[in-house]
Tab-separated table of C-alpha atoms and ligand atoms in Angstrom:
chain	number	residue	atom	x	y	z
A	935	UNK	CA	28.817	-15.675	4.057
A	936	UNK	CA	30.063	-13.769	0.998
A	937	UNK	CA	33.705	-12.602	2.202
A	938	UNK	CA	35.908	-15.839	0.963
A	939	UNK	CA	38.911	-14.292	0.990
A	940	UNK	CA	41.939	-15.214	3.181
A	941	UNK	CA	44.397	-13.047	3.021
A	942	UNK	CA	43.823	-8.845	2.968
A	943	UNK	CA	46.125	-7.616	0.689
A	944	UNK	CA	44.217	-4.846	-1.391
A	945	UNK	CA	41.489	-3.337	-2.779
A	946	UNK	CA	42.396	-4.426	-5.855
A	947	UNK	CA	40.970	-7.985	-4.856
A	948	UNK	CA	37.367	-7.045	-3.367
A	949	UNK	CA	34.441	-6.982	-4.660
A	950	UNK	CA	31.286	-4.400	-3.874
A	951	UNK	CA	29.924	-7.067	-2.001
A	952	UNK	CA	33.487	-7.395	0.200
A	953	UNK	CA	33.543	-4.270	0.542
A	954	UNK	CA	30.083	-3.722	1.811
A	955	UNK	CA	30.089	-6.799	3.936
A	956	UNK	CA	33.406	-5.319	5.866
A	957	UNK	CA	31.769	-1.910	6.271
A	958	UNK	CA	28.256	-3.362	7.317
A	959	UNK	CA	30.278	-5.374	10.014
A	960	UNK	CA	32.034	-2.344	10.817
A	961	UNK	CA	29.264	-0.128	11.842
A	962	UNK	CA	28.440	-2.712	14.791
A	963	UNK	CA	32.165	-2.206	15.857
A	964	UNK	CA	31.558	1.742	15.810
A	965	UNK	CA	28.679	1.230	18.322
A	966	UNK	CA	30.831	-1.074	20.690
A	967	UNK	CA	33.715	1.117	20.529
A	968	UNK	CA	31.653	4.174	22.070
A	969	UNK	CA	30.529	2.023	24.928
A	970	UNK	CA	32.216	1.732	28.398
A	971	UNK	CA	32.817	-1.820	27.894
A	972	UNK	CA	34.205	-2.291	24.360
A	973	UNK	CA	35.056	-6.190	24.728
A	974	UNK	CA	34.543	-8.711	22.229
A	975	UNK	CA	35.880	-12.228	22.138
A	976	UNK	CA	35.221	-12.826	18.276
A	977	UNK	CA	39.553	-13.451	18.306
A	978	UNK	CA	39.455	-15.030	21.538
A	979	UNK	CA	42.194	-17.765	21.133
A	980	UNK	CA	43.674	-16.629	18.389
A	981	UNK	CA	47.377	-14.546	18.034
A	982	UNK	CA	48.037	-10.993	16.161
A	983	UNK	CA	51.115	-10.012	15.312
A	984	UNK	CA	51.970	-6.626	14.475
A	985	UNK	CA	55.508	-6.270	11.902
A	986	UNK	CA	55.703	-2.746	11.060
A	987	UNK	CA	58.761	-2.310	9.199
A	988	UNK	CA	58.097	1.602	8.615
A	989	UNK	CA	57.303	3.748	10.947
A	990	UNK	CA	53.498	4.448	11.826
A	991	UNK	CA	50.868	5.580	14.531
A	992	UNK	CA	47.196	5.199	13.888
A	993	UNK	CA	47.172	2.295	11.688
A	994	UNK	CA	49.680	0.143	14.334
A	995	UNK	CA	47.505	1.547	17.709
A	996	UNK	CA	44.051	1.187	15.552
A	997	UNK	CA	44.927	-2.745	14.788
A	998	UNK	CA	46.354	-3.368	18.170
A	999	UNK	CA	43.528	-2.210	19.859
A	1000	UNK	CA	41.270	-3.666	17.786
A	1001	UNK	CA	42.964	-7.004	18.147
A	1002	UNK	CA	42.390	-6.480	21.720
A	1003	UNK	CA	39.326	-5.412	21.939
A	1004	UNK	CA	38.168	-8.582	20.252
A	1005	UNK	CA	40.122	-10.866	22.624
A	1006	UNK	CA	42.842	-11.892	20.492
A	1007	UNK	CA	46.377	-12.377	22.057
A	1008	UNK	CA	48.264	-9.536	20.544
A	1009	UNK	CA	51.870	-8.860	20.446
A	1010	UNK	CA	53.774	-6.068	18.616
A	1011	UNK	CA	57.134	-7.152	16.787
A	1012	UNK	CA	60.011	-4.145	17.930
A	1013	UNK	CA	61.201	-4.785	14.284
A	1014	UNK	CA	64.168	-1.943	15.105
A	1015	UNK	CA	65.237	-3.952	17.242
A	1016	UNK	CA	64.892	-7.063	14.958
A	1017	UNK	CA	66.902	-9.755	13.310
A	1018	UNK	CA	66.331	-7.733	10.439
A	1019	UNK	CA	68.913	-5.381	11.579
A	1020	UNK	CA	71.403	-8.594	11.654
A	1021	UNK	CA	71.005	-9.663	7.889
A	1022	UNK	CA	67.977	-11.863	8.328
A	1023	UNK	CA	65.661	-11.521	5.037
A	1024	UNK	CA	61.827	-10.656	5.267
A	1025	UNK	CA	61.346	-14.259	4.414
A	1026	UNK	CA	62.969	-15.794	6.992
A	1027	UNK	CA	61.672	-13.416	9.577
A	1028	UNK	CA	58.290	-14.234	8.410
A	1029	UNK	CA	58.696	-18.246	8.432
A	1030	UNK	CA	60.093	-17.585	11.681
A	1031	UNK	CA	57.195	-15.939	13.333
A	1032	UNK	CA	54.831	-18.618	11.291
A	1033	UNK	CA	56.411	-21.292	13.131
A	1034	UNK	CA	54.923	-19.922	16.389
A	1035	UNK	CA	51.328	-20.665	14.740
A	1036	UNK	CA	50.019	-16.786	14.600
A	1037	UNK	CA	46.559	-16.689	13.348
A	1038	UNK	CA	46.575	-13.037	12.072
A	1039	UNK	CA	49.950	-11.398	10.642
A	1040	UNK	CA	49.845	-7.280	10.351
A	1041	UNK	CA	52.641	-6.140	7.945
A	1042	UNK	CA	53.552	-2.949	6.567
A	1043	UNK	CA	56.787	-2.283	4.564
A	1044	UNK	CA	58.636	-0.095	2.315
A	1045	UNK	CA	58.428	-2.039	-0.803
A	1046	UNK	CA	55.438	-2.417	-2.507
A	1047	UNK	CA	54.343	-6.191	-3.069
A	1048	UNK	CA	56.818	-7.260	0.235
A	1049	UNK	CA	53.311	-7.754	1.657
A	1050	UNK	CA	52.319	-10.230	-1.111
A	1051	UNK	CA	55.267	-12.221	-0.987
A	1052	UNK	CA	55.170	-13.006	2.688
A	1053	UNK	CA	51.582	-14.055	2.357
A	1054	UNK	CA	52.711	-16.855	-0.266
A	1055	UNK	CA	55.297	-18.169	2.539
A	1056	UNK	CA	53.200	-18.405	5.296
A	1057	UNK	CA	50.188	-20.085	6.229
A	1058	UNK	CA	48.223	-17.619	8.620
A	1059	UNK	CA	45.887	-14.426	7.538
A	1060	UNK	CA	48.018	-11.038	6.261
A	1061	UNK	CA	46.578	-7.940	6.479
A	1062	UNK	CA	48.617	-5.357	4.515
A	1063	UNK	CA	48.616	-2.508	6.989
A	1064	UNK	CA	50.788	-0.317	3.777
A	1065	UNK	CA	53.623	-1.839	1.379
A	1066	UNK	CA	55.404	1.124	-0.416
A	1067	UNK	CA	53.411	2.817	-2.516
A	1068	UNK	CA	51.139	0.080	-3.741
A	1069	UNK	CA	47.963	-0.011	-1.504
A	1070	UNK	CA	46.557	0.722	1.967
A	1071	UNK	CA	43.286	-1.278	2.228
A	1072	UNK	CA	42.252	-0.433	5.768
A	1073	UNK	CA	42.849	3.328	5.019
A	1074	UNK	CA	40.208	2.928	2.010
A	1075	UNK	CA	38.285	0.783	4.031
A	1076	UNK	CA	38.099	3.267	6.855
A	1077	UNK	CA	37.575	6.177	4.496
A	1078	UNK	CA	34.727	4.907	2.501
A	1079	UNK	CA	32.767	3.917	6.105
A	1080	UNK	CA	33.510	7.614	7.237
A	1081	UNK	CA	32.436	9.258	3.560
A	1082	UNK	CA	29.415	7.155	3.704
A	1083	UNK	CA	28.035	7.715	7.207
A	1084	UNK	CA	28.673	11.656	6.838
A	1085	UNK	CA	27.025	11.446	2.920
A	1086	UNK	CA	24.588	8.839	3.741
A	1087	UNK	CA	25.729	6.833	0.898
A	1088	UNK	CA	29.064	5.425	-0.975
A	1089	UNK	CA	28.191	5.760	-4.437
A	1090	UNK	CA	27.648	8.472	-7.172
A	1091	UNK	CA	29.607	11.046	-5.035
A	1092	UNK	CA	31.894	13.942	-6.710
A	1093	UNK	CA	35.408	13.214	-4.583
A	1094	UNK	CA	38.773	14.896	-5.140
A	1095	UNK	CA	42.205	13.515	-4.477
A	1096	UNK	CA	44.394	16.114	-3.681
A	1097	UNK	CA	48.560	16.277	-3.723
A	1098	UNK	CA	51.096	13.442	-3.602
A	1099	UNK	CA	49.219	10.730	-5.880
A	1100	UNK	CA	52.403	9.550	-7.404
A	1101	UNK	CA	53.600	8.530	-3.843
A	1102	UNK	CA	50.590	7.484	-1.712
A	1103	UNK	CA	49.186	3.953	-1.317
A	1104	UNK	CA	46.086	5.705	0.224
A	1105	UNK	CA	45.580	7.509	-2.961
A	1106	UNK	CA	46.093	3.955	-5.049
A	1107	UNK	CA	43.534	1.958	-2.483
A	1108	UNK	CA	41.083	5.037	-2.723
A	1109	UNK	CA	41.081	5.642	-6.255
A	1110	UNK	CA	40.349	1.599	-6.132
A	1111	UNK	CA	37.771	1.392	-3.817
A	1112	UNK	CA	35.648	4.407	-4.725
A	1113	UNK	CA	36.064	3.902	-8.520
A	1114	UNK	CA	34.673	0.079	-7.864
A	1115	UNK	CA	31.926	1.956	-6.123
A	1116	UNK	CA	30.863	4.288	-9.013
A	1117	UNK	CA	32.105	7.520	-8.004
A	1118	UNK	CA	33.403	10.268	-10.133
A	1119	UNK	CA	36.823	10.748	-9.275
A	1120	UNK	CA	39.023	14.130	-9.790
A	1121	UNK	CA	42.936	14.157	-9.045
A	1122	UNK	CA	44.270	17.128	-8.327
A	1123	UNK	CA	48.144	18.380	-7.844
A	1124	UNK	CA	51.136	19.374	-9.784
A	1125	UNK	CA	52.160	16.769	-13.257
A	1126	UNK	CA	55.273	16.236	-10.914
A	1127	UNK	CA	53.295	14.537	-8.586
A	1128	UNK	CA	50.735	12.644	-10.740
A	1129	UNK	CA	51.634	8.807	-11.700
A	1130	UNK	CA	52.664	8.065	-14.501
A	1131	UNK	CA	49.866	5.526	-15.474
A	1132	UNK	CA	47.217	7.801	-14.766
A	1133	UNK	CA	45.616	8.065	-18.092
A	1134	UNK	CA	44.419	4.286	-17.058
A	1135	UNK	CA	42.685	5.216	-14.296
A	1136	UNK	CA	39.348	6.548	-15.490
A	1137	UNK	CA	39.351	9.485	-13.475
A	1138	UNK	CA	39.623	13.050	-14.172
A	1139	UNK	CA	43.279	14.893	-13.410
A	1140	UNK	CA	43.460	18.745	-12.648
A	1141	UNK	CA	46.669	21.031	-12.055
A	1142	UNK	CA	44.642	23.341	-10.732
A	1143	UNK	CA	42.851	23.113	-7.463
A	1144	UNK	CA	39.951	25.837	-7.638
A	1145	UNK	CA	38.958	24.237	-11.241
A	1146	UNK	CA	39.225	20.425	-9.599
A	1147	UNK	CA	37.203	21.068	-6.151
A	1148	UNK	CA	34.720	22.596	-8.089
A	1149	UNK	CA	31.567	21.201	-7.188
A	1150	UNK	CA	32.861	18.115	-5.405
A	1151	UNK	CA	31.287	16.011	-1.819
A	1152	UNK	CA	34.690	14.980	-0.659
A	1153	UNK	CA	38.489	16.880	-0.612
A	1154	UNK	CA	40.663	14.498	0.361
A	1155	UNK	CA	44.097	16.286	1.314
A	1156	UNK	CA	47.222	14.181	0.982
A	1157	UNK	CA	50.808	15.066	2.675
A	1158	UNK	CA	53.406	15.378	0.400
A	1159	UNK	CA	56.047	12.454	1.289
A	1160	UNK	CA	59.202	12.705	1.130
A	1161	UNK	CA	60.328	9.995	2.564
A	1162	UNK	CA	59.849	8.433	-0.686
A	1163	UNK	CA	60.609	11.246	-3.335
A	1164	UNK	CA	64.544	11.475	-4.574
A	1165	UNK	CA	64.442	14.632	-6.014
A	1166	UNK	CA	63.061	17.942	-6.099
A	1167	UNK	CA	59.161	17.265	-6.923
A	1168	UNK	CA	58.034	20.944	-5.882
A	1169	UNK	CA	59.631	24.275	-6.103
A	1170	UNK	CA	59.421	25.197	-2.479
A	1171	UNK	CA	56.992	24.263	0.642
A	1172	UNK	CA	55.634	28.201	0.567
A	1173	UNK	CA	54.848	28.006	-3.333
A	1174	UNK	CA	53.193	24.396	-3.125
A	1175	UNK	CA	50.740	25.787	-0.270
A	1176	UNK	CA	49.762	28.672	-2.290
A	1177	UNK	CA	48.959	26.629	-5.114
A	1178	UNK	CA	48.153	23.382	-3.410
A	1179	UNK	CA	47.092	23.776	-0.021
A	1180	UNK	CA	43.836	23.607	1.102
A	1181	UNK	CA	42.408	27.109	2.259
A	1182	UNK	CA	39.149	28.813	3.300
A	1183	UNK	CA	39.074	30.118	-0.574
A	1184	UNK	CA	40.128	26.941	-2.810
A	1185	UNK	CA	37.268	24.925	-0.243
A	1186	UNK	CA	34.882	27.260	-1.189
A	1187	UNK	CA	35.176	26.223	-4.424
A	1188	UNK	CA	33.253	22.853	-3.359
A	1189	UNK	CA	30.272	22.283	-2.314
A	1190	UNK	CA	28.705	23.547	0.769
A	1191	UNK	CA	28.819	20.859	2.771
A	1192	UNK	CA	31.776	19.254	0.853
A	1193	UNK	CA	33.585	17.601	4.017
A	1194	UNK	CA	37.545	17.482	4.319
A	1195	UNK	CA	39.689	14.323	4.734
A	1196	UNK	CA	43.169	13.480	5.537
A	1197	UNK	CA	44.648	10.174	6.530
A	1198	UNK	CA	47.702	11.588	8.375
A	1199	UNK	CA	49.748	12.506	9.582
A	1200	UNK	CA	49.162	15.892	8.698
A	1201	UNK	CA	51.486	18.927	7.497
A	1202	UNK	CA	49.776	22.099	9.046
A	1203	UNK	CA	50.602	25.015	6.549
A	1204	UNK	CA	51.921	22.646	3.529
A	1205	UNK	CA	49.184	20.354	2.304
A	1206	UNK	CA	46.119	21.969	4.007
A	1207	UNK	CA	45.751	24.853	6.362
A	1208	UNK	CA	45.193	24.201	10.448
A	1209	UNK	CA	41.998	25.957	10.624
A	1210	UNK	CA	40.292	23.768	8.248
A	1211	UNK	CA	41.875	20.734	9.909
A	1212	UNK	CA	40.369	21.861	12.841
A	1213	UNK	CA	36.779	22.782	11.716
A	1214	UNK	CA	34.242	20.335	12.903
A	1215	UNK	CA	31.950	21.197	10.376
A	1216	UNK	CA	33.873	20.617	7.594
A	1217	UNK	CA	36.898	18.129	8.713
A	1218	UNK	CA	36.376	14.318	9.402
A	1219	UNK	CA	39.228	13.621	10.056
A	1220	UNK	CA	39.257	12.426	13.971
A	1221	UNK	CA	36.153	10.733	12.679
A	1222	UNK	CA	38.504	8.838	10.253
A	1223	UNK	CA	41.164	7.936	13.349
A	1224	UNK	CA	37.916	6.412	14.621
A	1225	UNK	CA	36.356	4.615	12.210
A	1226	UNK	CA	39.739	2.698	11.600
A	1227	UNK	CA	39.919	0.823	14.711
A	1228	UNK	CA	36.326	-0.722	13.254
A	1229	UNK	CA	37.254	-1.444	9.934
A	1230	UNK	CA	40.187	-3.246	11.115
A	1231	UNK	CA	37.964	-4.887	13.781
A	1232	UNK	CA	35.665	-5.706	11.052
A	1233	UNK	CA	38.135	-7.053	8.658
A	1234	UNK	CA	40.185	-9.460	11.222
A	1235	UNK	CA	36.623	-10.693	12.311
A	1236	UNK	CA	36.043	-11.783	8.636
A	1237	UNK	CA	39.553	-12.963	8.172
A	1238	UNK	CA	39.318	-15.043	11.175
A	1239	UNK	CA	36.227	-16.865	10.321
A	1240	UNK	CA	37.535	-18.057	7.058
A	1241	UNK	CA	40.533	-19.376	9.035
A	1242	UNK	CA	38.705	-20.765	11.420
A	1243	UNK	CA	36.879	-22.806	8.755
A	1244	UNK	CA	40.082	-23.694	7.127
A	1245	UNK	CA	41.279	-25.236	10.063
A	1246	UNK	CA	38.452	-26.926	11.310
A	1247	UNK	CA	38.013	-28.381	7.678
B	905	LIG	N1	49.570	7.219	6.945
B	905	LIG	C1	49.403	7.070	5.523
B	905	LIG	C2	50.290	5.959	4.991
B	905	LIG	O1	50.866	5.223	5.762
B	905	LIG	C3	49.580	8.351	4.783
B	905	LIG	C4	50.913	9.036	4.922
B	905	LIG	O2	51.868	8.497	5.485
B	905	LIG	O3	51.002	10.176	4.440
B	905	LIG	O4	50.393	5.799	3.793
């Protein structure tokens, strides 16, 4: 068994090898999850807890399902309606729920490294399901299974990032992941929205999307989010889809059977236009939504079995 680690935090911690062993454990998980009867009872016994502290939708229903799919007890923390709202720190709210023994802690949160912190105070499995704008390992995960069953491989591929780097934790995880893997990597978007550090990432950077999809596998469209900006990045939506969002005639500019990715949720007529989106021979991106309740299923299996040995040693 090669996957040692106990905790999920980031890319930044896996190997190739981790990385291949969750997606090889994955595929079996695609297979079950197009059958009638999708139970598993791998987390039979064992108690997720979802703590979303930002708002989501596919990555909270894709790892409750999976949890329940492979028989764990599941319960999603309201955290709204939590004793968060009363004062109560992260900290305590996380020793709290580790009192009641949970096996497998889901966390996502505003501040990047919040996720790292908790797992130091408790003593189950974290998964970071998104802290801030630091990483988003399952949306990596879940993108490099879907690029690599529609290319037939995961390595030596041309793949452009495309809009908000500066702000997006998939960006950081995916830049990560398929730069581990020995891909060529192109960013493309305006300086404004290009990190800061970017000279250190070894990839190329464009301004200008018909000169960076030029030739590439993979377009990977990111929304442009706000929620974290506190300023005026772009001029205007209008002039950042005419420059920025992904048409009929900036795809062209890749190759023919370059295929189109987003992670969600998706800005029809600002980051990428809705007949693309919708274009089943170009877009993967329901194929994404589905691949993600595997990878997750995947990764919890692997968690799991470390803690399982833990606690049995
Ligand atoms: N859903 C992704 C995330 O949580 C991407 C996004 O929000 O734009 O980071």
């Amino acid at each position: 068994m090669s996957f040692t680690h106990r905790h999920l935090l980031g890319i930044e911690h896996l190997s190739p090898v981790d990385i291949g062993a969750i997606l090889d454990l994955a595929e079996t998980y695609v297979d079950l999850n197009r059958r009638t009867d999708k139970r598993s009872d791998v987390l039979s016994g064992l108690t997720q807890i979802n703590m979303f502290f930002e708002n989501s939708t596919r990555t909270q229903a894709s790892f409750e399902l999976a949890g329940k799919r492979l028989g764990a007890d599941v319960m999603n923390m309201a955290m709204q309606a939590s004793s968060i709202k009363k004062g109560e720190t992260l900290i305590d709210t996380a020793l709290t729920l580790n009192a009641m023994h949970p096996d497998l802690l889901v966390v996502r949160h505003p501040h990047s490294g919040a996720v790292d912190l908790l797992a130091q105070k408790v003593n189950c499995a974290v998964l970071n399901a998104g802290d801030g704008r630091h990483e988003h390992p399952t949306q990596a995960l879940l993108d490099a299974l879907t690029i690599r069953r529609a290319k037939g491989r995961l390595h030596r591929l041309s793949i452009a990032i495309c809009g908000d780097i500066a702000h997006s934790r998939v960006a950081r995880s995916n830049i990560l992941l398929l730069g581990k893997m020995e891909n060529r990597m192109r960013l493309i978007g305006p300086p404004t929205l290009m990190p800061s550090q970017v000279a250190e990432f070894g990839v190329e950077v464009f301004d200008d999307m018909e000169k960076g999809l030029q030739d590439v596998d993979v377009v990977m469209m990111l929304r442009l989010q706000r929620e974290r900006m506190d300023g005026g990045f772009i001029p205007s939506e209008r002039e950042y889809y005419h420059r920025y969002g992904l048409d009929a005639e900036k795809l062209a500019r890749a190759k023919d059977d370059a295929i189109v990715m987003h992670p969600g949720p998706m800005n029809r007529g600002v980051e990428i236009d809705g007949t693309i989106a919708d274009d089943i021979n170009r877009s993967v991106i329901q194929e994404q939504v589905e691949m993600g309740v595997a990878v997750r299923m995947a990764a919890m299996e692997l968690l799991a079995r470390n803690r399982r040995a833990e606690l049995a040693a």
